[in-house]
Every structure is written in C-alpha cells, then in structure tokens.
Amino acid sequence: MNVKNYLLAALLVSSLPTFAQKKWTMQECIDYAMANNISLKKSSLQRMSTNEDLQSSKAQLLPSLNFSTSQNLNYRPWPTAGMSTVVDGRAMASVDKVYYNGSYSLNGNWTVWNGNRNHNQVKLNELSLAQQAVDSTTTARSIEEQIAQLYVQIAYTEENIKVQKATLEFSKTNENRGKDMVEIGKMSKADLMQLTAQRAQDEYNVVSAESQARNYKRQLKQLLQITSTEPFEISGLDATDAMALAQIPSLQRVYEKALANRPEFKSLQIQIESSEVNKKIANAQSLPTIGVNASASTSTSSMSDLGWGDQSKQNFALGGGVSLSVPIVDQRQKRTAVNKAEISRQQALLDLQDKQTSLYSTLENYWIQAENNQQQYKAAKVSTESAQTSYDLLSEQFSLGLKNIVELQDGKSRLLSAQQSELQSKYMTILNIKMLEFYQR
C-alpha cells in the first residue's frame, strides 16, 4: 500500500463512530442517556411550552393597549347641491362625488378585579411548570433504573457466556477422550454419541446466552438512542463477593426516604395543590368583574375645508370609563367547575395512596429478592466448590475407566447447575441492592 492509500485508510478509520472503541461504564450510559434520550428532550420542550403559558398569564395582570385606524374611500355619484354630508358624525359643507375619510384611535383596558381569578391562574401555571419539572425528573429516574437493570443483566449474561464456554471446552475434551477410548475398545459408540450430543447441547447453550446478551444490549442502546451498527460493549461490574454480601438496606428506611425524595410523589402533591387552586378559580366565577378603560381618538376627511393637522386637533377626543359585570344566572357553570375541581382533588389523593401502596410492594419485592438471593449465593458458593471437586474426581476416574459416561455427565450437570446458580444469585443480589439504593436517592 502506497503512502497516499495508507493515509486515506487511516482517515476513514478515524472517522468511524467511536462506540466500538470503548467499553461503557454504567455511569457513562446514564450520562449519555440524560443528554440524548428523546423522551427527556420532549419533556424539556413541554416545560418550555408550559413556561410560555405562565408568562402569558402573568401578562394578563397588566393593562392592554391597542391602536386602530380606518381609512375609507367613498363614491357618491349623485350628490345633492346645498345639502350637508355627515362623515363620522360631523356635517361637511363640501359635497364631492369621491371623498376620503380616516379615523385613528388608541384604546386601553385593564381588569382591576375579577375575584382573583387572574392571580390564581398565575399560581396554577406556576404549579404546572413545577409539575413538568418533577415529571421530567421522574422520567430521568425511570431511565436510570432501566439502564441499571439492563447493565447488570448484560454483565450477568456475559459472565454466564464464560461459564457456558468453559463447559463447552470440557465437553469437547470429553468427546475427544471418548473417541480415543472407542478406538481402544474401552467405550461403545453409543456412549460416544451421548458425549457428542452433550457437546452439541453446550454449543447451543453458548449461542443462546450470546443471543440473550445481544438482546439486552439492543434494549440498552435503544435507551441511549444509539443507532450505530458498531459493536456495543460494557466495561462490566467487576462484581465481587463484597458487593453480593453487602448489608441490605432496611426496608422501612428505604420506604421512608423514597416517600420523601421520589419525584412521582411530589408530582401528586402538586396535583392536589393544583386542584385546590382550580377550586378557588371556580368559586370566583360568581363574583363581579371590575374593569377600567380609556381611549383617545381623532378623524380626518377630504371634504373638510381644514387641513389634516387642524382636523386631527379639532376632532381629537379622550374617553374613559369603568365597567362592572355581575353574573346572575350562569347555567350551573360555577357549581360544575367547583365540583369537578373537588373530584380532581379526591382522585389525586387516591392516586397518592395507591402509589404509596405500590411503592411499598415494589420495595418489599426488591428487599425480599435481595435477602433470598444473598442467602442462595452463600449456599451456592459452597455447592459449586463441592461440585467442582466431585467433577474433577469423576473426570480422573473416567479417564481411568473407573466411571461410566452416565456418571460423568451427571457430575458435569451438577457442576454446571451449581455454577449457574452461584452466578445468578450473585448478580441478582447485586441488582436488587442497587435498586434499593436507587430508591433512596
């Protein structure tokens, strides 16, 4: 390869996505998801929209001011001589077939008091904005927990692949040993077929475990919004005995912290408060509304003998007033609004109670699973050591012709089962402890 081609190849390689060039830690997965997950981006846009509603409601507390003008061209084909023409309420001495007139006005309105509906609407939009922020945090927490679960599952399946591959190597060794024994007449072809079938089953187990790992990685990449076809690898957990044997947090302590810190409960509290504000707004529908208005206007016409400046000055007028609106019969609108606000509050209270019950059940399940898997892990470690010693002895005796194929496969099956039980209980203990830790934040 010449220098030009070499440099071109190097440039192409350097421009490829870097996902395959690194192994992702759990924290890196979480940080990347927080920056790129579409659900979180949508939540951010929703907060921006709600903030616009808040700014609009605040602006409603201020007076409104608008300017208007009207420019008109008129044609009278048969004007009557000696008769005055009325334009904008004024008699014009000049009589023209075609004439022009214009008006200009500046109007201001301000709602002085409407039962505090406008102020309460500001409070309601402030609560909506706060709820959007809390809901965004809820989504972020949910994504973090899903990432943690998938990350541990991937770490477990990759460790399981190693166990399955080690078992496969044992099966291949036993199959080759069996072939040698068939050649010297110490094993029947039927027994060799059993060894071959076991090796094929172990190959299938490896493929199945690898497929499971790929599926978990696919789910994790989806949370991270990664669409690259490059291999995706994690750095693993470095799961130690200390992590699996760590002290399990108190269930009651985790529950109390979750009640105080979990954003979904803050969201329900905001819903209850919003229902109370809605009730105040509904009650205010029966109260009077007081407003003030002011205006300044003038007009001009081509049929006037005066110039436009003089006309504008002569026709200039100021006006102002106070308006009072008192609802008398509202076709039950106020009562309906009040009742619906109270119903909404009661629903939020029930949702809060239901969420508390669901939370306790979820935490209790994590706690029970952590306790059970931790005890199973302790027992599985002893069982694996015993099964390994037994299988090593069986392998030696099989090589010497002292044990048959059934006894060897039985010993191998016990060892594989013990290894998988130890691995699964270890990672499930770590997962459940981590989930309890997540709920305390």
XYZ file of C-alpha atoms in Angstrom:
441
model
C 0.000 0.000 0.000
C 1.472 3.383 -1.000
C 1.599 6.347 1.375
C -1.445 8.043 -0.177
C -3.648 4.972 0.211
C -2.378 4.386 3.735
C -3.262 7.926 4.794
C -6.702 7.595 3.192
C -7.374 4.349 5.046
C -6.229 5.904 8.316
C -8.565 8.852 7.772
C -11.539 6.577 7.098
C -10.882 4.531 10.230
C -10.539 7.651 12.367
C -13.889 8.970 11.070
C -15.868 5.906 12.141
C -18.124 6.118 15.245
C -16.224 5.600 18.478
C -18.818 3.372 20.145
C -16.797 0.241 19.330
C -13.559 1.784 20.559
C -14.643 1.975 24.184
C -16.354 -0.032 26.861
C -19.210 1.795 28.528
C -19.436 2.091 32.293
C -22.858 2.272 33.903
C -22.385 5.964 34.752
C -21.347 6.749 31.174
C -24.522 5.043 29.932
C -26.627 7.105 32.328
C -24.893 10.389 31.426
C -25.248 9.693 27.700
C -28.944 8.847 28.067
C -29.598 12.029 30.074
C -28.155 14.064 27.186
C -29.647 12.166 24.249
C -32.817 10.318 25.254
C -35.746 11.572 23.161
C -38.294 11.238 25.987
C -36.225 13.632 28.098
C -35.866 16.061 25.188
C -39.643 16.023 24.672
C -40.118 16.658 28.378
C -37.816 19.673 28.136
C -39.865 21.071 25.239
C -43.065 20.557 27.219
C -41.584 22.561 30.110
C -40.762 25.368 27.677
C -44.357 25.350 26.417
C -45.746 25.419 29.979
C -43.419 28.312 30.821
C -44.909 30.251 27.902
C -48.373 29.695 29.409
C -47.064 31.045 32.716
C -45.617 34.183 31.132
C -48.875 34.725 29.261
C -50.944 34.508 32.470
C -48.625 36.998 34.178
C -49.072 39.381 31.262
C -52.855 39.190 31.740
C -52.410 41.088 35.026
C -51.242 44.162 33.078
C -53.404 46.596 31.087
C -53.882 46.013 27.378
C -53.240 48.780 24.840
C -54.043 48.740 21.143
C -54.096 51.182 18.268
C -56.576 51.034 15.411
C -57.149 53.054 12.268
C -59.673 53.011 9.447
C -59.038 54.525 6.005
C -62.049 54.743 3.680
C -62.651 55.963 0.129
C -66.266 56.711 -0.796
C -68.056 57.487 -4.065
C -71.417 59.297 -4.328
C -72.462 59.547 -7.971
C -75.443 61.885 -7.402
C -74.609 64.398 -4.682
C -77.373 66.928 -3.882
C -76.250 70.501 -4.059
C -76.830 72.615 -0.971
C -77.106 69.644 1.373
C -74.565 68.746 4.037
C -72.858 65.373 4.159
C -72.307 63.652 7.520
C -68.934 61.963 7.945
C -68.011 60.370 11.274
C -70.851 62.215 12.958
C -69.834 65.630 11.546
C -71.622 67.708 8.903
C -69.432 68.601 5.918
C -70.178 71.677 3.849
C -68.287 70.411 0.807
C -70.062 67.962 -1.452
C -67.798 65.722 -3.534
C -68.556 62.644 -5.573
C -65.404 60.976 -4.356
C -64.182 61.682 -0.842
C -61.824 60.145 1.680
C -62.041 59.920 5.482
C -59.865 58.301 8.136
C -60.129 57.607 11.858
C -57.457 56.868 14.475
C -57.933 55.553 17.999
C -55.846 54.338 20.923
C -57.671 52.100 23.439
C -56.595 50.695 26.786
C -58.349 48.175 29.074
C -57.461 46.800 32.480
C -59.247 44.215 34.582
C -58.963 45.654 38.092
C -60.554 42.724 39.939
C -62.247 39.504 38.893
C -62.341 37.549 42.131
C -58.562 36.908 41.883
C -59.139 34.515 39.004
C -56.243 36.039 37.098
C -53.854 35.807 40.076
C -54.907 32.238 40.790
C -54.367 31.365 37.123
C -50.765 32.504 37.527
C -50.421 30.235 40.582
C -51.956 27.353 38.635
C -49.487 27.788 35.752
C -46.603 28.013 38.224
C -47.724 24.700 39.687
C -47.986 23.231 36.166
C -44.424 24.310 35.430
C -43.236 22.782 38.698
C -45.061 19.559 37.863
C -43.445 19.444 34.420
C -40.026 19.689 36.070
C -40.914 16.926 38.521
C -42.317 14.717 35.750
C -39.098 15.224 33.795
C -37.133 14.086 36.845
C -39.441 11.068 37.145
C -38.705 10.126 33.533
C -34.974 10.556 34.120
C -35.096 8.369 37.239
C -37.034 5.703 35.372
C -34.453 5.673 32.581
C -31.611 5.431 35.112
C -33.258 2.431 36.768
C -33.867 0.712 33.433
C -30.234 1.283 32.488
C -29.065 -0.167 35.812
C -31.242 -3.251 35.368
C -30.132 -3.845 31.784
C -26.491 -3.170 32.629
C -26.500 -5.785 35.394
C -28.352 -8.226 33.142
C -25.724 -7.745 30.412
C -22.905 -8.210 32.932
C -24.567 -11.388 34.205
C -25.153 -12.858 30.735
C -21.563 -12.129 29.705
C -20.305 -13.942 32.798
C -22.730 -16.744 32.024
C -21.298 -16.947 28.490
C -17.873 -17.545 30.016
C -19.274 -20.363 32.145
C -21.038 -21.880 29.146
C -17.899 -21.653 27.016
C -15.818 -23.288 29.764
C -18.408 -26.048 29.957
C -18.256 -26.424 26.191
C -14.488 -26.857 26.354
C -14.973 -29.605 28.950
C -17.480 -31.275 26.640
C -15.106 -31.102 23.682
C -12.314 -32.577 25.789
C -14.572 -35.390 26.974
C -15.770 -36.046 23.410
C -12.187 -36.272 22.136
C -11.302 -38.527 25.065
C -14.300 -40.685 24.257
C -13.175 -41.028 20.639
C -9.794 -42.267 21.841
C -11.469 -44.749 24.176
C -13.693 -46.038 21.360
C -10.603 -46.687 19.255
C -9.027 -48.809 22.004
C -12.302 -50.546 22.764
C -12.964 -49.088 26.210
C -16.164 -47.250 25.204
C -19.075 -48.063 22.963
C -20.129 -45.863 20.061
C -23.471 -45.319 21.801
C -21.702 -43.745 24.787
C -19.643 -41.613 22.410
C -22.852 -40.376 20.786
C -24.007 -39.219 24.226
C -20.806 -37.210 24.600
C -21.294 -35.737 21.125
C -24.906 -34.835 21.931
C -23.779 -33.161 25.148
C -21.172 -31.151 23.254
C -23.815 -30.041 20.747
C -26.149 -29.037 23.601
C -23.382 -26.988 25.200
C -22.733 -25.250 21.875
C -26.414 -24.396 21.739
C -26.250 -23.048 25.316
C -23.378 -20.743 24.324
C -25.292 -19.429 21.301
C -28.420 -18.931 23.421
C -26.513 -16.977 26.089
C -24.859 -14.814 23.433
C -28.252 -14.121 21.851
C -29.639 -13.072 25.229
C -26.700 -10.694 25.764
C -27.254 -9.130 22.332
C -30.919 -8.591 23.111
C -30.132 -6.826 26.410
C -27.561 -4.654 24.619
C -30.142 -3.783 21.967
C -32.522 -2.593 24.687
C -29.780 -0.561 26.353
C -28.763 1.055 23.037
C -32.401 1.992 22.477
C -32.497 3.835 25.811
C -29.279 5.616 24.849
C -30.718 6.466 21.383
C -27.725 4.792 19.717
C -28.386 3.588 16.170
C -24.813 2.674 15.237
C -24.243 -0.824 13.869
C -20.839 -0.967 15.539
C -20.415 -3.457 18.412
C -21.548 -2.131 21.784
C -19.645 -3.322 24.830
C -19.855 -2.552 28.535
C -16.935 -2.463 30.929
C -18.781 -4.764 33.334
C -19.474 -4.529 37.031
C -16.411 -6.206 38.474
C -18.928 -7.976 40.693
C -17.132 -9.000 43.856
C -18.151 -11.146 46.791
C -18.234 -7.973 48.896
C -20.875 -6.433 46.594
C -23.080 -9.516 46.813
C -22.562 -9.899 50.555
C -23.048 -6.205 51.371
C -25.543 -5.250 54.055
C -29.054 -4.938 52.642
C -30.689 -1.582 53.487
C -33.596 -1.585 55.912
C -36.927 -1.850 54.098
C -38.613 0.758 56.310
C -35.712 3.182 55.895
C -35.747 2.840 52.109
C -39.537 3.331 52.052
C -39.390 6.496 54.164
C -36.628 8.002 52.017
C -38.480 7.102 48.828
C -41.647 8.810 50.089
C -39.633 11.957 50.826
C -37.472 12.005 47.709
C -39.212 10.244 44.820
C -40.405 12.797 42.220
C -43.639 10.938 41.435
C -44.919 11.703 44.951
C -44.003 15.365 44.578
C -45.963 15.327 41.315
C -49.072 14.001 43.062
C -48.737 16.630 45.805
C -48.626 19.314 43.120
C -51.738 17.809 41.517
C -53.566 18.092 44.851
C -52.467 21.715 45.249
C -53.486 22.477 41.651
C -56.964 21.074 42.319
C -57.327 23.419 45.284
C -56.335 26.420 43.141
C -58.784 25.295 40.446
C -61.482 25.245 43.102
C -60.698 28.879 44.021
C -60.877 29.871 40.359
C -64.235 28.105 40.019
C -65.669 29.809 43.116
C -64.652 33.199 41.730
C -66.994 32.734 38.759
C -69.878 34.045 40.894
C -68.040 37.255 41.835
C -68.249 40.572 39.931
C -65.600 41.671 37.461
C -64.445 45.297 37.579
C -62.538 46.889 34.713
C -61.419 50.323 33.560
C -60.935 51.577 30.036
C -59.539 54.684 28.362
C -59.331 55.848 24.740
C -58.009 58.661 22.551
C -59.324 59.194 19.001
C -59.459 61.593 16.084
C -60.571 61.627 12.434
C -59.993 63.414 9.139
C -61.922 63.896 5.874
C -61.138 65.221 2.409
C -64.448 67.197 2.350
C -63.399 69.452 5.224
C -62.017 72.900 4.470
C -59.472 72.462 7.283
C -56.062 70.876 6.824
C -55.350 67.410 8.218
C -53.401 68.782 11.182
C -56.219 71.132 12.150
C -58.799 68.392 11.615
C -56.867 65.984 13.831
C -56.672 68.628 16.553
C -60.330 69.673 16.245
C -61.645 66.081 16.170
C -59.352 64.800 18.943
C -61.262 63.275 21.900
C -60.363 61.489 25.148
C -62.620 58.995 26.856
C -62.605 56.703 29.862
C -64.894 54.592 31.941
C -65.440 51.850 34.482
C -67.187 48.566 33.726
C -68.884 46.211 36.158
C -70.060 42.734 35.253
C -72.147 40.776 37.783
C -73.049 37.128 36.984
C -76.655 36.335 37.893
C -77.578 33.067 36.181
C -74.587 31.069 34.906
C -76.425 27.875 33.917
C -74.692 25.974 36.754
C -71.212 26.613 35.339
C -69.731 27.633 38.706
C -71.117 24.657 40.635
C -69.965 22.225 37.948
C -66.462 23.711 37.941
C -66.244 23.614 41.747
C -67.486 20.023 41.935
C -65.088 18.854 39.212
C -62.174 20.555 40.975
C -63.067 18.742 44.193
C -63.423 15.434 42.337
C -59.985 16.002 40.808
C -58.548 16.606 44.284
C -60.102 13.413 45.628
C -58.729 11.460 42.658
C -55.245 12.840 43.290
C -55.482 11.807 46.957
C -56.483 8.282 45.919
C -53.656 8.178 43.358
C -51.234 9.205 46.096
C -52.479 6.454 48.407
C -52.334 3.886 45.597
C -48.825 4.985 44.621
C -47.651 4.635 48.232
C -49.025 1.095 48.402
C -47.469 0.207 45.050
C -44.132 1.678 46.124
C -44.052 -0.356 49.321
C -44.874 -3.531 47.393
C -42.110 -2.809 44.848
C -39.540 -2.112 47.550
C -40.611 -5.138 49.571
C -40.131 -7.312 46.480
C -36.623 -5.913 45.896
C -35.799 -6.405 49.578
C -37.103 -9.988 49.670
C -35.286 -10.827 46.442
C -32.067 -9.328 47.824
C -32.380 -11.343 51.049
C -33.239 -14.585 49.259
C -30.575 -14.265 46.575
C -27.921 -13.335 49.112
C -28.656 -16.462 51.150
C -28.759 -18.529 47.958
C -25.399 -17.084 46.923
C -23.789 -18.107 50.194
C -25.117 -21.645 49.777
C -24.278 -21.746 46.056
C -20.615 -20.919 46.685
C -20.280 -23.998 48.891
C -22.248 -26.098 46.418
C -20.042 -25.012 43.492
C -16.846 -25.843 45.342
C -18.216 -29.274 46.223
C -19.489 -29.921 42.683
C -16.158 -28.840 41.168
C -14.187 -31.184 43.422
C -16.579 -34.022 42.648
C -16.403 -33.404 38.883
C -12.606 -33.226 38.875
C -12.510 -36.594 40.628
C -15.065 -38.093 38.245
C -13.057 -36.869 35.236
C -9.928 -38.590 36.511
C -11.830 -41.809 37.245
C -13.490 -41.626 33.819
C -10.085 -41.321 32.170
C -9.003 -44.455 34.025
C -12.145 -46.283 33.010
C -13.436 -46.423 36.590
C -16.583 -44.346 35.878
C -19.009 -44.591 33.005
C -20.389 -41.857 30.777
C -23.651 -41.516 32.707
C -21.824 -40.814 35.963
C -19.544 -38.281 34.235
C -22.433 -36.408 32.640
C -24.320 -36.403 35.907
C -21.347 -34.874 37.679
C -20.901 -32.303 34.936
C -24.598 -31.411 35.082
C -24.366 -30.843 38.835
C -21.305 -28.615 38.384
C -22.945 -26.531 35.650
C -26.105 -26.129 37.701
C -24.091 -25.045 40.755
C -22.047 -22.531 38.750
C -25.120 -21.007 37.160
C -26.935 -20.828 40.500
C -23.951 -19.085 42.079
C -23.601 -16.641 39.207
C -27.299 -15.859 39.004
C -27.791 -15.410 42.754
C -24.688 -13.202 42.888
C -25.826 -10.813 40.169
C -29.456 -10.799 41.264
C -28.363 -9.873 44.786
C -26.274 -7.003 43.428
C -29.126 -5.858 41.175
C -31.714 -5.800 43.960
C -29.375 -3.997 46.365
C -28.660 -1.395 43.666
C -32.387 -0.888 43.047
C -32.935 -0.305 46.775
C -30.113 2.252 46.665
C -31.727 3.977 43.644
C -34.999 4.392 45.528
C -33.241 6.125 48.437
C -31.883 8.947 46.268
